[in-house]
Amino acid sequence: MTTTTAEIDVRDKATGEIIGSAPVSSAVDVDRAVAELGRTQPDWVAVPATERAAILRRAATLLQRDTDRFARMLVREGGATTAKAEGEIGASILEFYQAAELATTALGEVIPSGQRGRMNIVERRPVGVVGLITAWNAPLHIALRVLAPAIALGNTVALKPAPETPFSGGLMIGELLDEAGLPAGVVEILTGGPAGQALVTHPAVDMIHFTGSEETGRRINVAAAPSLKRVALELGGNNPTVVLADADVELAARCGAEASFGHQGQVCIATGRHIVLSAVADEYTTRLAAHAAALTVGDPNAGQVDLGPMVSTRQVGKAQDMIARSVEMGAHVVEGGTATGTLMRPTVVRAVRPGMPLHDEEVFAPVAPITVVESVEEALDIVNGTRFGLAASVFGRDLDHAWSVADRIRTGMVHVNDVSAMHESHVPFGGRAASGLGDDLGGRANIDLLTERRWTSLQRTRQ
Ligand code: NAD
């Protein structure tokens, strides 16, 4: 699909071994791909919706058939454990089925007119050419949660995966869609770093959908502004879990461990802050530390482990620096804290306070910072005291009380007595404030995200 000479090496995240290379798409590649996507889009939206749906269902079947192949790549280039890889593939298959439903769902509405004989139709039409820029931490699912509904609704898509995961996040998806019978020119895969910037400023790209860091999101929002294209950003989080005094502490600690250590904490909706009422703080710390200590860490290619590698030694170093600086400010490590190469032990840190790096910033590592509070009001001040607003959870046995606390949390998603790291493909997902911009994705929210309204009127009686 691309003509370019430069290549990026793709590494196994546990061993560092080079497992392949992917092209670095050039500005010329981007121009050619975008022109092709623009030419194809009117033909693609004219394809009967039932045929678009059938292609998406075939893609789901092929992904199911190829689960082992995709899982192996998610383990190697993505640093996933086998369980995480299989979970991601399952969620991705669901995205295809959800999108197939969307292709034939009711779009638009009829609105009564103030004029005799006039009918007002509000159509939902595809945005056009969508530039889709994605992160490495769940490369297959992050791509398909937007790509599948985008093409279901008649858009064409330029997919630019992260340089760390060009295969499972891009090139393998392209091959799968070809085999499913997607016509040429509906999806183009552009790999390497520079293509992202070229898509953002390209005048013929109608929309950018971006998943990645807050810093890059801000940069993209500014760079896209002059062309007035639509921008949707799914960014980082620093997600709180509040453990109330009447919580089932074992349930909270189990969910806290799952949400802080799953995929080595490299999950946007991971629990990044454990805000615990003092009455249960010691018990919660002990139980969370016990869960952390029981987890195995290792190379997922070599066998079953609970945690695999982090994406890079740089990312490990960043997390350890945040721990060290927080310890200098008064926090203390209760469990873990060590690392070998990209393998980092799940870590529990107590006495974390606002103002410390572990509290104020997204860690994106298997670290569970605990902040002890004396009252619900103090908990809420701390919970709402960062610029992030992605996900949260609250644990408490009195559901009225837990609900009233959840109600005052300013995030796009909040879960009572469950993990912050929760996703269902048919439920809208998204953050507020520094965690995201634009419409949510998932289920019927995808219609708002990936189509534009058009008022079309028909006059039958005017003279
Ligand atoms: P990143 O911002 O470094 O990179 C994301 C993508 O943007 C990559 O494809 C990269 O090549 C591209 N990119 C970088 N600079 C660009 C530019 N100037 N213009 C256009 N494209 C550019 O993020 P990352 O490290 O890959 O991902 C981790 C971050 O993603 C974390 O903060 C995590 O919380 C967030 N994330 C959010 C969600 C969500 O749904 N909210 C999901 C997964 C990850």
XYZ file of C-alpha atoms and ligand atoms in Angstrom:
507
model
C 0.000 0.000 0.000
C 2.930 2.350 0.590
C 6.027 3.140 -1.430
C 8.795 4.121 0.873
C 12.371 3.175 1.652
C 12.751 3.936 5.372
C 11.752 1.215 7.839
C 11.146 0.963 11.586
C 12.368 -2.025 13.573
C 9.672 -3.675 15.645
C 10.848 -5.333 18.843
C 9.579 -8.028 21.173
C 8.905 -5.992 24.311
C 10.150 -8.717 26.700
C 13.334 -9.865 24.939
C 14.205 -6.788 22.875
C 14.628 -9.042 19.822
C 13.780 -7.443 16.456
C 10.753 -9.343 15.153
C 10.180 -7.463 11.924
C 10.160 -4.090 10.272
C 7.458 -1.812 8.937
C 7.635 0.976 6.378
C 7.826 4.613 7.428
C 5.135 6.141 5.250
C 6.223 9.410 3.659
C 4.268 12.614 2.969
C 3.880 11.365 -0.624
C 2.364 8.103 0.660
C -0.061 10.096 2.807
C -1.099 12.321 -0.132
C -1.676 9.309 -2.330
C -3.633 7.424 0.332
C -5.833 10.404 1.212
C -6.583 11.104 -2.462
C -7.593 7.461 -2.928
C -9.785 7.512 0.215
C -11.487 10.706 -1.023
C -12.182 9.164 -4.446
C -13.533 5.935 -2.974
C -15.757 7.385 -0.245
C -18.819 8.301 -2.392
C -18.784 4.792 -3.938
C -18.370 3.163 -0.528
C -21.314 4.974 1.060
C -23.397 3.953 -1.992
C -22.706 0.257 -1.313
C -25.938 -1.175 0.172
C -25.815 -1.120 3.959
C -26.495 -4.849 4.139
C -23.365 -5.502 2.032
C -21.244 -3.264 4.281
C -22.624 -5.184 7.263
C -21.811 -8.536 5.631
C -18.166 -7.514 5.100
C -17.902 -6.525 8.780
C -19.394 -9.834 9.907
C -16.901 -11.692 7.669
C -14.069 -9.694 9.255
C -15.332 -10.787 12.698
C -15.289 -14.431 11.614
C -11.770 -14.123 10.192
C -10.475 -12.494 13.354
C -11.992 -15.334 15.367
C -10.284 -17.842 13.034
C -6.945 -15.987 13.355
C -7.073 -15.514 17.131
C -3.812 -17.426 17.746
C -1.890 -15.461 15.102
C -3.111 -12.094 16.401
C -2.547 -13.152 20.024
C 1.066 -14.127 19.296
C 1.708 -10.711 17.757
C -0.026 -8.845 20.595
C 2.202 -10.746 23.017
C 5.391 -10.044 21.089
C 5.088 -6.480 19.785
C 2.475 -5.363 22.344
C 3.972 -6.910 25.484
C 0.582 -8.425 26.355
C 0.055 -11.538 28.407
C -1.837 -14.232 26.500
C -4.939 -13.542 28.600
C -4.812 -9.814 27.819
C -4.250 -10.523 24.119
C -7.204 -12.917 23.941
C -9.408 -10.451 25.819
C -8.449 -7.712 23.378
C -9.216 -9.919 20.380
C -12.615 -10.866 21.866
C -13.456 -7.177 22.342
C -12.321 -6.456 18.779
C -14.551 -9.186 17.330
C -17.467 -7.580 19.173
C -16.583 -4.224 17.595
C -17.041 -5.758 14.130
C -20.428 -7.218 15.102
C -21.557 -3.969 16.730
C -20.500 -2.065 13.626
C -22.375 -4.488 11.355
C -25.536 -3.688 13.368
C -24.825 0.018 13.056
C -24.653 -0.201 9.261
C -28.354 -1.059 9.073
C -29.654 0.921 12.030
C -32.044 3.889 11.717
C -30.104 7.073 10.944
C -31.667 10.520 11.123
C -35.144 11.761 11.876
C -38.178 13.454 10.361
C -39.084 16.795 11.981
C -42.511 18.430 11.464
C -42.479 21.706 9.530
C -44.045 25.123 10.188
C -44.853 25.297 6.467
C -47.710 23.447 4.799
C -46.498 20.701 2.438
C -42.873 20.704 3.608
C -41.136 17.667 5.079
C -37.911 18.118 7.069
C -35.520 15.219 7.078
C -32.405 15.295 9.223
C -29.997 12.862 7.590
C -26.891 11.410 9.209
C -24.157 11.366 6.581
C -20.606 10.079 6.948
C -17.985 12.668 7.859
C -15.862 11.567 4.853
C -12.173 10.719 5.162
C -11.222 9.886 8.759
C -7.570 9.988 9.887
C -7.282 7.496 12.748
C -4.152 7.795 14.923
C -3.742 5.191 17.657
C -1.705 4.198 20.733
C 0.282 0.981 21.344
C -1.273 -0.245 24.589
C -4.262 -2.039 23.032
C -3.361 -1.566 19.370
C -5.926 -3.878 17.770
C -8.905 -2.811 19.822
C -8.112 0.909 19.856
C -8.023 0.819 16.045
C -11.123 -1.319 15.523
C -13.340 0.522 18.035
C -13.280 3.462 15.590
C -12.381 1.893 12.242
C -15.236 -0.649 12.238
C -18.076 1.830 12.983
C -16.473 4.440 10.701
C -16.627 2.200 7.647
C -20.021 0.784 8.682
C -21.366 4.347 8.460
C -19.836 4.989 5.020
C -16.584 6.763 5.876
C -13.175 5.830 4.507
C -10.234 5.598 6.937
C -6.493 6.247 6.984
C -5.220 4.202 9.940
C -1.898 5.302 11.467
C -0.877 2.843 14.209
C 1.763 3.584 16.853
C 5.348 2.814 15.706
C 5.672 0.302 18.581
C 2.821 -1.878 17.228
C 2.474 -1.479 13.450
C 1.473 -5.111 12.817
C -1.402 -5.880 15.215
C -2.364 -2.190 15.205
C -2.345 -1.723 11.423
C -0.848 -3.994 8.783
C -2.544 -7.203 10.000
C -5.882 -5.355 10.144
C -5.412 -4.258 6.519
C -4.820 -7.870 5.420
C -7.839 -9.083 7.382
C -10.130 -6.496 5.765
C -8.830 -7.379 2.291
C -9.668 -11.021 2.905
C -13.114 -10.048 4.232
C -13.813 -8.434 0.841
C -13.493 -4.750 1.731
C -13.043 -2.880 -1.569
C -9.621 -1.305 -2.208
C -9.317 2.306 -1.113
C -11.768 2.153 1.817
C -9.007 1.684 4.395
C -5.353 2.669 3.944
C -2.674 1.778 6.491
C 0.109 4.307 7.026
C 2.905 3.237 9.372
C 5.769 5.081 11.060
C 5.723 8.342 13.015
C 5.577 11.208 10.478
C 2.338 10.122 8.748
C 0.375 11.181 11.854
C 1.387 14.805 11.549
C 0.749 14.782 7.801
C -2.804 13.463 8.332
C -3.578 16.081 10.971
C -2.761 19.011 8.685
C -3.972 17.453 5.418
C -6.749 19.588 3.883
C -8.570 16.572 2.428
C -8.808 14.708 5.752
C -12.233 15.579 7.197
C -11.734 14.277 10.716
C -8.966 13.162 13.054
C -9.708 10.561 15.684
C -6.795 10.281 18.085
C -6.067 7.960 20.985
C -2.878 8.704 22.877
C -1.221 10.979 25.380
C -2.536 14.303 26.607
C 0.579 16.064 25.329
C 0.208 14.764 21.757
C -3.543 15.380 21.900
C -3.000 19.049 22.715
C -0.490 19.323 19.864
C -2.892 17.675 17.396
C -5.775 19.907 18.445
C -3.676 22.996 17.695
C -2.258 21.628 14.423
C -5.704 20.604 13.144
C -7.375 23.922 13.991
C -6.410 25.922 10.862
C -8.097 23.358 8.590
C -11.265 23.395 10.788
C -11.530 19.626 10.596
C -13.435 17.685 13.187
C -11.214 16.398 16.022
C -11.972 13.737 18.625
C -9.367 12.973 21.284
C -9.261 10.013 23.703
C -6.438 10.861 26.094
C -4.828 9.787 29.336
C -6.360 9.458 32.767
C -5.363 9.476 36.417
C -8.326 7.508 37.594
C -9.352 7.457 41.249
C -10.818 4.563 43.200
C -12.528 5.683 46.407
C -12.732 3.105 49.195
C -15.422 4.196 51.675
C -15.405 3.215 55.351
C -18.171 0.601 54.872
C -16.593 -0.980 51.756
C -16.100 -4.703 51.267
C -12.355 -4.208 51.619
C -11.343 -7.497 50.030
C -13.524 -6.811 46.967
C -12.093 -3.279 46.711
C -8.494 -4.531 47.034
C -9.032 -7.277 44.453
C -10.560 -4.818 41.986
C -7.899 -2.236 42.858
C -5.130 -4.730 42.053
C -6.794 -5.759 38.795
C -7.275 -2.133 37.714
C -3.785 -0.941 38.700
C -1.680 -3.908 37.572
C -3.570 -5.301 34.550
C -1.423 -4.943 31.397
C 1.316 -3.575 33.672
C -0.818 -0.507 34.425
C -0.501 0.633 30.816
C -4.228 1.187 30.428
C -5.890 4.608 30.109
C -8.639 3.567 32.557
C -6.253 1.914 35.056
C -6.705 2.978 38.680
C -3.954 5.544 39.210
C -5.035 6.738 42.670
C -6.469 4.755 45.585
C -8.243 7.235 47.887
C -9.022 5.339 51.082
C -10.950 6.394 54.201
C -8.668 6.069 57.242
C -10.992 3.576 59.005
C -10.093 0.900 56.431
C -6.732 2.185 55.172
C -4.497 -0.327 56.993
C -6.604 -3.321 56.018
C -6.854 -2.081 52.406
C -3.097 -1.522 52.173
C -2.329 -4.985 53.569
C -4.744 -6.709 51.216
C -3.669 -4.729 48.128
C -0.001 -5.428 48.908
C -0.777 -9.147 49.314
C -2.458 -9.221 45.898
C 0.545 -7.418 44.374
C 3.052 -9.791 45.994
C 1.185 -12.837 44.668
C 1.382 -11.758 41.017
C 3.973 -13.290 38.709
C 5.995 -11.133 36.319
C 7.889 -12.488 33.313
C 8.233 -13.001 29.569
C 4.774 -14.070 28.332
C 6.396 -15.928 25.396
C 7.911 -18.346 27.896
C 4.744 -19.281 29.778
C 1.792 -18.139 31.815
C 2.444 -14.916 33.784
C 0.217 -12.280 35.396
C 2.271 -9.309 34.211
C 4.382 -9.100 31.068
C 6.888 -6.437 30.017
C 6.357 -2.716 29.908
C 6.629 -1.055 26.516
C 10.219 0.176 27.047
C 12.950 0.593 29.637
C 12.345 4.333 29.246
C 8.791 3.889 30.489
C 10.094 1.807 33.443
C 12.647 4.540 34.238
C 9.948 7.217 34.129
C 7.784 5.281 36.609
C 10.704 4.650 38.945
C 11.655 8.307 38.851
C 8.075 9.255 39.805
C 8.225 6.779 42.710
C 11.626 8.095 43.877
C 10.510 11.731 43.772
C 7.296 10.892 45.652
C 9.284 8.972 48.297
C 11.536 12.028 48.737
C 8.344 13.990 49.455
C 7.151 11.553 52.144
C 5.537 8.560 50.402
C 6.808 5.038 51.159
C 6.931 1.854 49.116
C 4.971 -0.954 50.753
C 5.438 -3.600 48.076
C 7.434 -4.032 44.844
C 9.258 -1.094 43.320
C 11.957 -3.161 41.588
C 12.471 -3.835 37.873
C 14.691 -5.869 35.564
C 14.798 -4.563 32.014
C 11.168 -4.013 30.964
C 9.833 -6.283 33.721
C 8.574 -4.304 36.705
C 7.142 -5.716 39.933
C 3.627 -4.529 40.837
C 4.180 -1.762 43.338
C 2.120 -0.338 46.191
C 3.060 3.077 47.571
C 1.449 4.536 50.693
C 1.204 8.109 52.052
C 0.892 9.618 48.584
C -0.494 13.174 48.699
C -1.560 15.784 46.137
C 1.519 17.583 44.841
C 3.523 14.353 44.526
C 4.268 13.074 40.996
C 2.537 9.755 41.743
C -0.648 11.634 42.550
C -0.653 14.437 40.011
C 0.373 12.649 36.796
C -0.596 9.509 34.868
C 1.999 6.842 35.811
C 1.178 4.256 33.093
C 3.014 1.524 35.008
C 2.022 -1.175 37.560
C 1.939 1.238 40.495
C -0.879 1.661 43.027
C -0.506 4.926 44.985
C -2.592 5.045 48.188
C -3.817 8.320 49.677
C -5.455 8.106 53.110
C -8.250 10.592 53.853
C -10.269 11.423 56.969
C -13.607 12.275 55.352
C -15.690 11.854 52.213
C -15.389 15.600 51.568
C -11.589 15.335 51.627
C -11.784 12.318 49.314
C -13.928 14.237 46.811
C -11.662 17.299 46.911
C -8.708 15.062 46.049
C -10.616 12.989 43.481
C -11.739 16.102 41.594
C -8.479 17.938 42.150
C -6.617 16.891 38.985
C -7.092 18.083 35.417
C -8.037 14.552 34.267
C -11.589 13.202 33.946
C -11.657 9.735 32.427
C -12.855 6.943 34.754
C -13.393 6.390 38.494
C -14.774 3.833 40.889
C -16.305 3.915 44.354
C -16.557 1.036 46.834
C -19.140 1.027 49.636
C -21.813 -1.332 50.979
C -24.437 1.397 51.474
C -25.390 1.820 47.834
C -27.260 5.103 48.390
C -24.164 6.604 49.945
C -21.763 5.123 47.380
C -24.025 6.397 44.596
C -24.141 9.905 46.077
C -20.321 9.950 46.189
C -20.108 8.669 42.590
C -22.562 11.375 41.568
C -20.120 14.103 42.653
C -17.120 12.723 40.741
C -16.292 14.668 37.575
C -15.311 11.929 35.118
C -16.734 10.585 31.866
C -17.261 7.154 33.482
C -17.818 6.063 37.091
C -18.381 2.546 38.430
C -19.809 1.591 41.818
C -18.346 -1.540 43.448
C -16.369 -2.465 40.343
C -13.091 -1.768 38.548
C -12.276 1.592 36.962
C -10.791 -0.303 34.010
C -14.094 -1.276 32.468
C -15.150 -1.395 28.835
C -18.166 -2.700 26.926
C -18.194 -2.185 23.180
C -21.863 -1.142 23.009
C -21.661 1.426 25.831
C -20.393 4.995 25.190
C -16.816 5.492 26.411
C -14.927 8.741 26.820
C -13.343 11.281 29.099
C -13.857 14.918 29.985
C -11.452 17.800 30.731
C -7.832 16.822 29.923
C -8.861 13.207 29.260
C -10.735 13.803 26.042
C -12.459 16.041 23.564
C -15.334 15.443 21.174
C -17.986 12.764 21.170
C -17.664 9.485 23.043
C -17.245 6.256 21.113
C -19.208 3.005 21.392
C -22.718 1.844 20.564
C -25.081 4.522 19.287
C -22.639 7.254 20.348
C -20.668 6.255 17.239
C -23.377 7.880 15.107
C -22.683 11.285 16.693
C -18.947 10.652 16.519
C -18.705 9.553 12.893
C -21.560 11.215 11.005
C -22.751 14.753 10.357
C -26.330 15.959 10.342
C -27.802 17.373 7.164
C -31.188 19.100 6.951
C -32.895 18.089 3.723
C -36.399 19.415 3.043
C -38.983 18.387 0.507
C -41.840 20.722 -0.522
C -44.820 19.036 -2.170
C -47.410 21.827 -2.393
C -45.676 25.209 -2.809
C -46.732 27.127 -5.904
P 1.444 9.090 22.095
O 0.668 10.346 22.233
O 2.899 9.147 22.319
O 1.237 8.453 20.637
C -0.031 8.110 20.126
C -0.005 8.144 18.616
O 0.194 9.491 18.181
C 1.090 7.315 17.967
O 0.554 6.679 16.834
C 2.119 8.377 17.571
O 2.945 7.968 16.502
C 1.214 9.529 17.173
N 1.808 10.868 17.226
C 2.809 11.309 18.027
N 3.021 12.623 17.813
C 2.142 13.028 16.867
C 1.854 14.278 16.238
N 2.524 15.394 16.551
N 0.885 14.334 15.316
C 0.181 13.225 15.001
N 0.398 12.015 15.543
C 1.367 11.913 16.480
O 0.735 8.063 23.099
P 1.184 6.582 23.447
O 2.367 6.619 24.330
O 1.235 5.755 22.203
O -0.090 6.081 24.266
C -0.216 6.153 25.643
C -1.238 7.207 26.015
O -2.483 6.936 25.380
C -1.549 7.213 27.503
O -1.601 8.545 27.971
C -2.920 6.561 27.583
O -3.676 6.931 28.718
C -3.549 7.040 26.316
N -4.670 6.166 25.924
C -5.944 6.661 25.997
C -7.012 5.838 25.700
C -8.429 6.345 25.789
O -9.336 5.693 25.260
N -8.682 7.465 26.465
C -6.786 4.519 25.283
C -5.472 4.064 25.211
C -4.415 4.903 25.516
